[in-house]
Every structure is written in C-alpha cells, then in structure tokens.
Amino acid sequence: GSCWHQCCPGRNNACWAPGTRRARCYCDSYCERTGDCCKDYHAVCHHAAVGCAVGPWGPWSRCSSLCGVGSKARSRQVTVPPRHGGEPCPDLKQRRGCLGEHPTCGTAK
C-alpha cells in the first residue's frame, strides 16, 4: 500500500490504502503506535513528532459551598498542541475538595 494520496494526523480510520492480501495499511500518525503503517508512510508522511506542551496551572476557584463540603477547581491551557503522533496533552483541569467556612455558617436559624 502507498500513502502518496494522503497523510492524516492523529487517529483516522478513513486514512488507509489497500495493502497486501486484501489487508489495509494506514497513513494516519496513529499507525506508528499500532504498527500497521503503509510501507512508504515514513518517507511520505513522517514529520518530527511534537509533544503537547501546557502552561502553568491557574489559581484555584473559590469553594463551591459557603458552608460545608464543596470543591475547588483550576485549569491550564495548551500552549503547543501535539502533532504528528507526539505525546498527547496531560489533564487540563483539576478538582479538589474544600470546606466552606463563611462567617454565617455557625449561625442558628
């Protein structure tokens, strides 16, 4: 099979060519992980892999509960998206528990 007609980023099951013995060979960058690339994939499609890069974590949000158990969240942004089969991005959001302690929490109603 030959990739001369197309090369696709990521995992794309529509990016294939007829191979030997009626088998398909693939021209997407995921074929490097699965080992089913067409014979000319590296010559035609291969580019240097670029792994994902992310920025710093932002600040934690306020507790979701004024009184009692709640949660806080923070996030970060992708600065360089992965390309050509590079490492995927790590988690972009985190959540953790917190305890709301607003001054009115202990007031009886």
Short mmCIF file of N, CA and C in Angstrom, two decimals:
data_model
loop_
_atom_site.label_atom_id
_atom_site.label_comp_id
_atom_site.label_asym_id
_atom_site.label_seq_id
_atom_site.Cartn_x
_atom_site.Cartn_y
_atom_site.Cartn_z
N GLY A 1 0.82 -1.19 0.00
CA GLY A 1 0.00 0.00 0.00
C GLY A 1 0.86 1.25 0.00
N SER A 2 0.31 2.34 -0.48
CA SER A 2 1.05 3.57 -0.58
C SER A 2 0.27 4.75 -0.01
N CYS A 3 1.00 5.63 0.68
CA CYS A 3 0.39 6.83 1.27
C CYS A 3 0.51 8.05 0.37
N TRP A 4 0.94 7.87 -0.88
CA TRP A 4 1.18 9.02 -1.75
C TRP A 4 -0.06 9.90 -1.88
N HIS A 5 -1.26 9.31 -1.70
CA HIS A 5 -2.51 10.04 -1.89
C HIS A 5 -2.94 10.84 -0.68
N GLN A 6 -2.52 10.45 0.52
CA GLN A 6 -2.97 11.15 1.72
C GLN A 6 -2.13 10.79 2.93
N CYS A 7 -2.03 11.73 3.84
CA CYS A 7 -1.42 11.54 5.15
C CYS A 7 -2.32 12.28 6.13
N CYS A 8 -2.63 11.62 7.25
CA CYS A 8 -3.59 12.21 8.19
C CYS A 8 -2.98 12.30 9.59
N PRO A 9 -3.28 13.37 10.31
CA PRO A 9 -2.81 13.47 11.69
C PRO A 9 -3.71 12.66 12.62
N GLY A 10 -3.15 12.27 13.76
CA GLY A 10 -3.95 11.59 14.79
C GLY A 10 -4.42 10.22 14.35
N ARG A 11 -5.56 9.81 14.93
CA ARG A 11 -6.15 8.50 14.62
C ARG A 11 -7.32 8.73 13.67
N ASN A 12 -7.22 8.18 12.47
CA ASN A 12 -8.24 8.39 11.45
C ASN A 12 -8.42 7.10 10.66
N ASN A 13 -9.47 6.35 10.99
CA ASN A 13 -9.70 5.07 10.33
C ASN A 13 -10.05 5.19 8.86
N ALA A 14 -10.34 6.40 8.39
CA ALA A 14 -10.65 6.61 6.98
C ALA A 14 -9.38 6.87 6.17
N CYS A 15 -8.24 6.93 6.83
CA CYS A 15 -6.97 7.27 6.18
C CYS A 15 -6.16 5.99 5.95
N TRP A 16 -6.51 5.25 4.89
CA TRP A 16 -5.87 3.97 4.63
C TRP A 16 -5.68 3.77 3.13
N ALA A 17 -4.93 2.75 2.82
CA ALA A 17 -4.72 2.35 1.43
C ALA A 17 -4.79 0.83 1.37
N PRO A 18 -5.11 0.26 0.21
CA PRO A 18 -5.11 -1.20 0.09
C PRO A 18 -3.68 -1.73 0.25
N GLY A 19 -3.55 -2.73 1.08
CA GLY A 19 -2.23 -3.34 1.30
C GLY A 19 -2.16 -4.70 0.65
N THR A 20 -1.27 -5.50 1.15
CA THR A 20 -1.11 -6.85 0.60
C THR A 20 -2.19 -7.78 1.13
N ARG A 21 -2.57 -8.75 0.33
CA ARG A 21 -3.55 -9.79 0.70
C ARG A 21 -4.86 -9.19 1.25
N ARG A 22 -5.35 -8.16 0.58
CA ARG A 22 -6.62 -7.52 0.93
C ARG A 22 -6.61 -6.84 2.29
N ALA A 23 -5.48 -6.74 2.91
CA ALA A 23 -5.39 -6.05 4.20
C ALA A 23 -5.24 -4.55 3.94
N ARG A 24 -5.62 -3.77 4.90
CA ARG A 24 -5.45 -2.32 4.81
C ARG A 24 -4.16 -1.92 5.51
N CYS A 25 -3.51 -0.92 4.98
CA CYS A 25 -2.42 -0.29 5.69
C CYS A 25 -2.84 1.16 5.89
N TYR A 26 -2.33 1.80 6.94
CA TYR A 26 -2.82 3.13 7.32
C TYR A 26 -1.78 4.21 7.10
N CYS A 27 -2.27 5.42 6.92
CA CYS A 27 -1.44 6.60 6.66
C CYS A 27 -1.72 7.69 7.68
N ASP A 28 -2.33 7.34 8.82
CA ASP A 28 -2.51 8.30 9.90
C ASP A 28 -1.36 8.15 10.89
N SER A 29 -1.07 9.19 11.64
CA SER A 29 0.09 9.15 12.53
C SER A 29 -0.07 8.09 13.63
N TYR A 30 -1.30 7.64 13.90
CA TYR A 30 -1.53 6.62 14.92
C TYR A 30 -0.99 5.25 14.47
N CYS A 31 -0.78 5.08 13.17
CA CYS A 31 -0.30 3.78 12.69
C CYS A 31 1.07 3.44 13.27
N GLU A 32 1.82 4.44 13.69
CA GLU A 32 3.13 4.16 14.29
C GLU A 32 2.97 3.43 15.62
N ARG A 33 1.89 3.70 16.32
CA ARG A 33 1.63 3.02 17.60
C ARG A 33 1.08 1.62 17.38
N THR A 34 0.27 1.45 16.33
CA THR A 34 -0.37 0.16 16.10
C THR A 34 0.44 -0.74 15.17
N GLY A 35 1.44 -0.17 14.50
CA GLY A 35 2.32 -0.97 13.64
C GLY A 35 1.69 -1.38 12.31
N ASP A 36 0.67 -0.67 11.86
CA ASP A 36 0.02 -1.06 10.60
C ASP A 36 0.13 0.05 9.54
N CYS A 37 1.28 0.74 9.52
CA CYS A 37 1.52 1.80 8.54
C CYS A 37 1.78 1.19 7.16
N CYS A 38 1.45 1.95 6.13
CA CYS A 38 1.83 1.55 4.77
C CYS A 38 3.35 1.62 4.65
N LYS A 39 3.87 0.87 3.69
CA LYS A 39 5.33 0.73 3.58
C LYS A 39 6.05 2.05 3.33
N ASP A 40 5.38 3.01 2.70
CA ASP A 40 6.03 4.30 2.42
C ASP A 40 5.61 5.41 3.38
N TYR A 41 4.94 5.04 4.48
CA TYR A 41 4.45 6.05 5.42
C TYR A 41 5.57 6.99 5.88
N HIS A 42 6.68 6.44 6.32
CA HIS A 42 7.77 7.26 6.85
C HIS A 42 8.36 8.19 5.78
N ALA A 43 8.50 7.70 4.59
CA ALA A 43 9.07 8.53 3.52
C ALA A 43 8.10 9.63 3.09
N VAL A 44 6.81 9.32 3.04
CA VAL A 44 5.84 10.26 2.51
C VAL A 44 5.24 11.16 3.59
N CYS A 45 4.93 10.60 4.75
CA CYS A 45 4.16 11.32 5.76
C CYS A 45 4.94 11.73 7.00
N HIS A 46 6.02 11.05 7.29
CA HIS A 46 6.63 11.25 8.60
C HIS A 46 7.24 12.64 8.76
N HIS A 47 6.86 13.28 9.81
CA HIS A 47 7.41 14.56 10.21
C HIS A 47 7.86 14.40 11.66
N ALA A 48 8.66 15.28 12.14
CA ALA A 48 9.11 15.20 13.53
C ALA A 48 7.90 15.31 14.45
N ALA A 49 7.79 14.38 15.37
CA ALA A 49 6.70 14.40 16.34
C ALA A 49 6.88 15.58 17.29
N VAL A 50 5.77 16.23 17.61
CA VAL A 50 5.78 17.34 18.56
C VAL A 50 4.82 16.98 19.68
N GLY A 51 5.36 16.87 20.89
CA GLY A 51 4.52 16.55 22.04
C GLY A 51 3.77 17.76 22.54
N CYS A 52 2.69 17.53 23.24
CA CYS A 52 1.87 18.59 23.80
C CYS A 52 2.66 19.36 24.86
N ALA A 53 2.46 20.66 24.89
CA ALA A 53 3.03 21.50 25.96
C ALA A 53 1.88 22.30 26.56
N VAL A 54 1.90 22.42 27.88
CA VAL A 54 0.85 23.15 28.58
C VAL A 54 1.46 24.26 29.42
N GLY A 55 0.65 25.29 29.70
CA GLY A 55 1.08 26.40 30.53
C GLY A 55 0.93 26.06 32.01
N PRO A 56 1.20 27.03 32.85
CA PRO A 56 1.10 26.80 34.30
C PRO A 56 -0.36 26.69 34.75
N TRP A 57 -0.55 26.09 35.91
CA TRP A 57 -1.89 25.99 36.49
C TRP A 57 -2.37 27.38 36.87
N GLY A 58 -3.63 27.64 36.63
CA GLY A 58 -4.25 28.89 37.08
C GLY A 58 -4.57 28.78 38.57
N PRO A 59 -5.13 29.83 39.14
CA PRO A 59 -5.46 29.80 40.57
C PRO A 59 -6.65 28.88 40.84
N TRP A 60 -6.74 28.41 42.07
CA TRP A 60 -7.88 27.61 42.49
C TRP A 60 -9.11 28.52 42.58
N SER A 61 -10.25 28.00 42.20
CA SER A 61 -11.51 28.75 42.33
C SER A 61 -11.91 28.80 43.80
N ARG A 62 -12.93 29.57 44.09
CA ARG A 62 -13.49 29.58 45.45
C ARG A 62 -14.19 28.26 45.69
N CYS A 63 -14.37 27.94 46.95
CA CYS A 63 -15.09 26.72 47.30
C CYS A 63 -16.53 26.82 46.80
N SER A 64 -17.04 25.75 46.24
CA SER A 64 -18.39 25.76 45.68
C SER A 64 -19.48 25.83 46.75
N SER A 65 -19.11 25.61 48.00
CA SER A 65 -20.07 25.65 49.09
C SER A 65 -19.63 26.73 50.09
N LEU A 66 -20.57 27.59 50.48
CA LEU A 66 -20.24 28.59 51.51
C LEU A 66 -20.05 27.92 52.86
N CYS A 67 -20.87 26.92 53.13
CA CYS A 67 -20.81 26.20 54.40
C CYS A 67 -20.78 24.70 54.13
N GLY A 68 -19.78 24.02 54.64
CA GLY A 68 -19.71 22.58 54.49
C GLY A 68 -18.85 22.16 53.31
N VAL A 69 -19.00 20.88 52.95
CA VAL A 69 -18.15 20.27 51.93
C VAL A 69 -18.51 20.76 50.54
N GLY A 70 -17.48 21.11 49.78
CA GLY A 70 -17.65 21.55 48.41
C GLY A 70 -16.42 21.17 47.61
N SER A 71 -16.18 21.86 46.52
CA SER A 71 -15.00 21.57 45.71
C SER A 71 -14.44 22.86 45.11
N LYS A 72 -13.16 22.79 44.77
CA LYS A 72 -12.45 23.87 44.08
C LYS A 72 -11.92 23.29 42.78
N ALA A 73 -11.70 24.16 41.80
CA ALA A 73 -11.17 23.70 40.52
C ALA A 73 -10.12 24.70 40.03
N ARG A 74 -9.23 24.18 39.17
CA ARG A 74 -8.28 25.04 38.48
C ARG A 74 -8.00 24.43 37.12
N SER A 75 -7.45 25.23 36.22
CA SER A 75 -7.20 24.72 34.88
C SER A 75 -5.91 25.33 34.32
N ARG A 76 -5.50 24.78 33.20
CA ARG A 76 -4.35 25.30 32.46
C ARG A 76 -4.64 25.16 30.98
N GLN A 77 -3.90 25.86 30.16
CA GLN A 77 -4.15 25.90 28.73
C GLN A 77 -3.07 25.15 27.96
N VAL A 78 -3.43 24.66 26.79
CA VAL A 78 -2.47 24.04 25.88
C VAL A 78 -1.71 25.18 25.19
N THR A 79 -0.38 25.14 25.24
CA THR A 79 0.43 26.15 24.55
C THR A 79 0.93 25.63 23.21
N VAL A 80 1.17 24.31 23.13
CA VAL A 80 1.57 23.69 21.86
C VAL A 80 0.79 22.38 21.73
N PRO A 81 -0.14 22.30 20.76
CA PRO A 81 -0.89 21.05 20.59
C PRO A 81 0.01 19.95 20.02
N PRO A 82 -0.31 18.69 20.34
CA PRO A 82 0.51 17.60 19.80
C PRO A 82 0.33 17.48 18.29
N ARG A 83 1.42 17.15 17.61
CA ARG A 83 1.36 16.97 16.16
C ARG A 83 2.19 15.77 15.75
N HIS A 84 1.77 15.16 14.65
CA HIS A 84 2.50 14.05 14.03
C HIS A 84 2.77 12.91 15.01
N GLY A 85 1.77 12.57 15.82
CA GLY A 85 1.90 11.43 16.73
C GLY A 85 2.67 11.73 17.99
N GLY A 86 2.88 13.02 18.33
CA GLY A 86 3.58 13.38 19.55
C GLY A 86 2.77 13.06 20.79
N GLU A 87 3.39 13.19 21.95
CA GLU A 87 2.73 12.87 23.21
C GLU A 87 1.43 13.66 23.36
N PRO A 88 0.35 13.00 23.80
CA PRO A 88 -0.91 13.71 23.99
C PRO A 88 -0.83 14.66 25.20
N CYS A 89 -1.81 15.53 25.31
CA CYS A 89 -1.83 16.50 26.40
C CYS A 89 -2.20 15.84 27.72
N PRO A 90 -1.60 16.32 28.81
CA PRO A 90 -2.00 15.83 30.14
C PRO A 90 -3.32 16.48 30.53
N ASP A 91 -3.83 16.15 31.71
CA ASP A 91 -5.07 16.75 32.19
C ASP A 91 -4.96 18.27 32.21
N LEU A 92 -6.03 18.92 31.79
CA LEU A 92 -6.05 20.38 31.76
C LEU A 92 -6.87 20.96 32.91
N LYS A 93 -7.57 20.10 33.64
CA LYS A 93 -8.39 20.55 34.77
C LYS A 93 -8.11 19.68 35.99
N GLN A 94 -8.14 20.30 37.15
CA GLN A 94 -8.02 19.57 38.42
C GLN A 94 -9.13 20.03 39.34
N ARG A 95 -9.55 19.13 40.21
CA ARG A 95 -10.60 19.44 41.18
C ARG A 95 -10.15 18.85 42.51
N ARG A 96 -10.45 19.56 43.59
CA ARG A 96 -10.15 19.03 44.92
C ARG A 96 -11.25 19.47 45.88
N GLY A 97 -11.35 18.74 46.97
CA GLY A 97 -12.36 19.04 47.97
C GLY A 97 -11.98 20.26 48.80
N CYS A 98 -12.99 20.88 49.40
CA CYS A 98 -12.76 22.02 50.28
C CYS A 98 -13.90 22.08 51.29
N LEU A 99 -13.72 22.92 52.29
CA LEU A 99 -14.74 23.10 53.32
C LEU A 99 -15.07 24.57 53.40
N GLY A 100 -16.30 24.90 53.04
CA GLY A 100 -16.75 26.29 53.10
C GLY A 100 -16.89 26.74 54.56
N GLU A 101 -16.26 27.86 54.87
CA GLU A 101 -16.28 28.35 56.27
C GLU A 101 -16.68 29.83 56.30
N HIS A 102 -17.78 30.16 55.66
CA HIS A 102 -18.27 31.53 55.65
C HIS A 102 -18.63 31.92 57.09
N PRO A 103 -18.47 33.19 57.46
CA PRO A 103 -18.76 33.61 58.85
C PRO A 103 -20.19 33.31 59.31
N THR A 104 -21.13 33.19 58.39
CA THR A 104 -22.52 32.93 58.79
C THR A 104 -22.82 31.44 58.98
N CYS A 105 -21.86 30.57 58.75
CA CYS A 105 -22.11 29.12 58.80
C CYS A 105 -22.56 28.65 60.18
N GLY A 106 -22.03 29.20 61.22
CA GLY A 106 -22.35 28.71 62.56
C GLY A 106 -23.59 29.35 63.16
N THR A 107 -24.22 30.27 62.43
CA THR A 107 -25.38 30.99 62.96
C THR A 107 -26.62 30.10 62.92
N ALA A 108 -27.30 29.96 64.04
CA ALA A 108 -28.54 29.16 64.09
C ALA A 108 -29.67 29.97 63.48
N LYS A 109 -30.56 29.27 62.78
CA LYS A 109 -31.70 29.96 62.14
C LYS A 109 -32.97 29.57 62.82
#
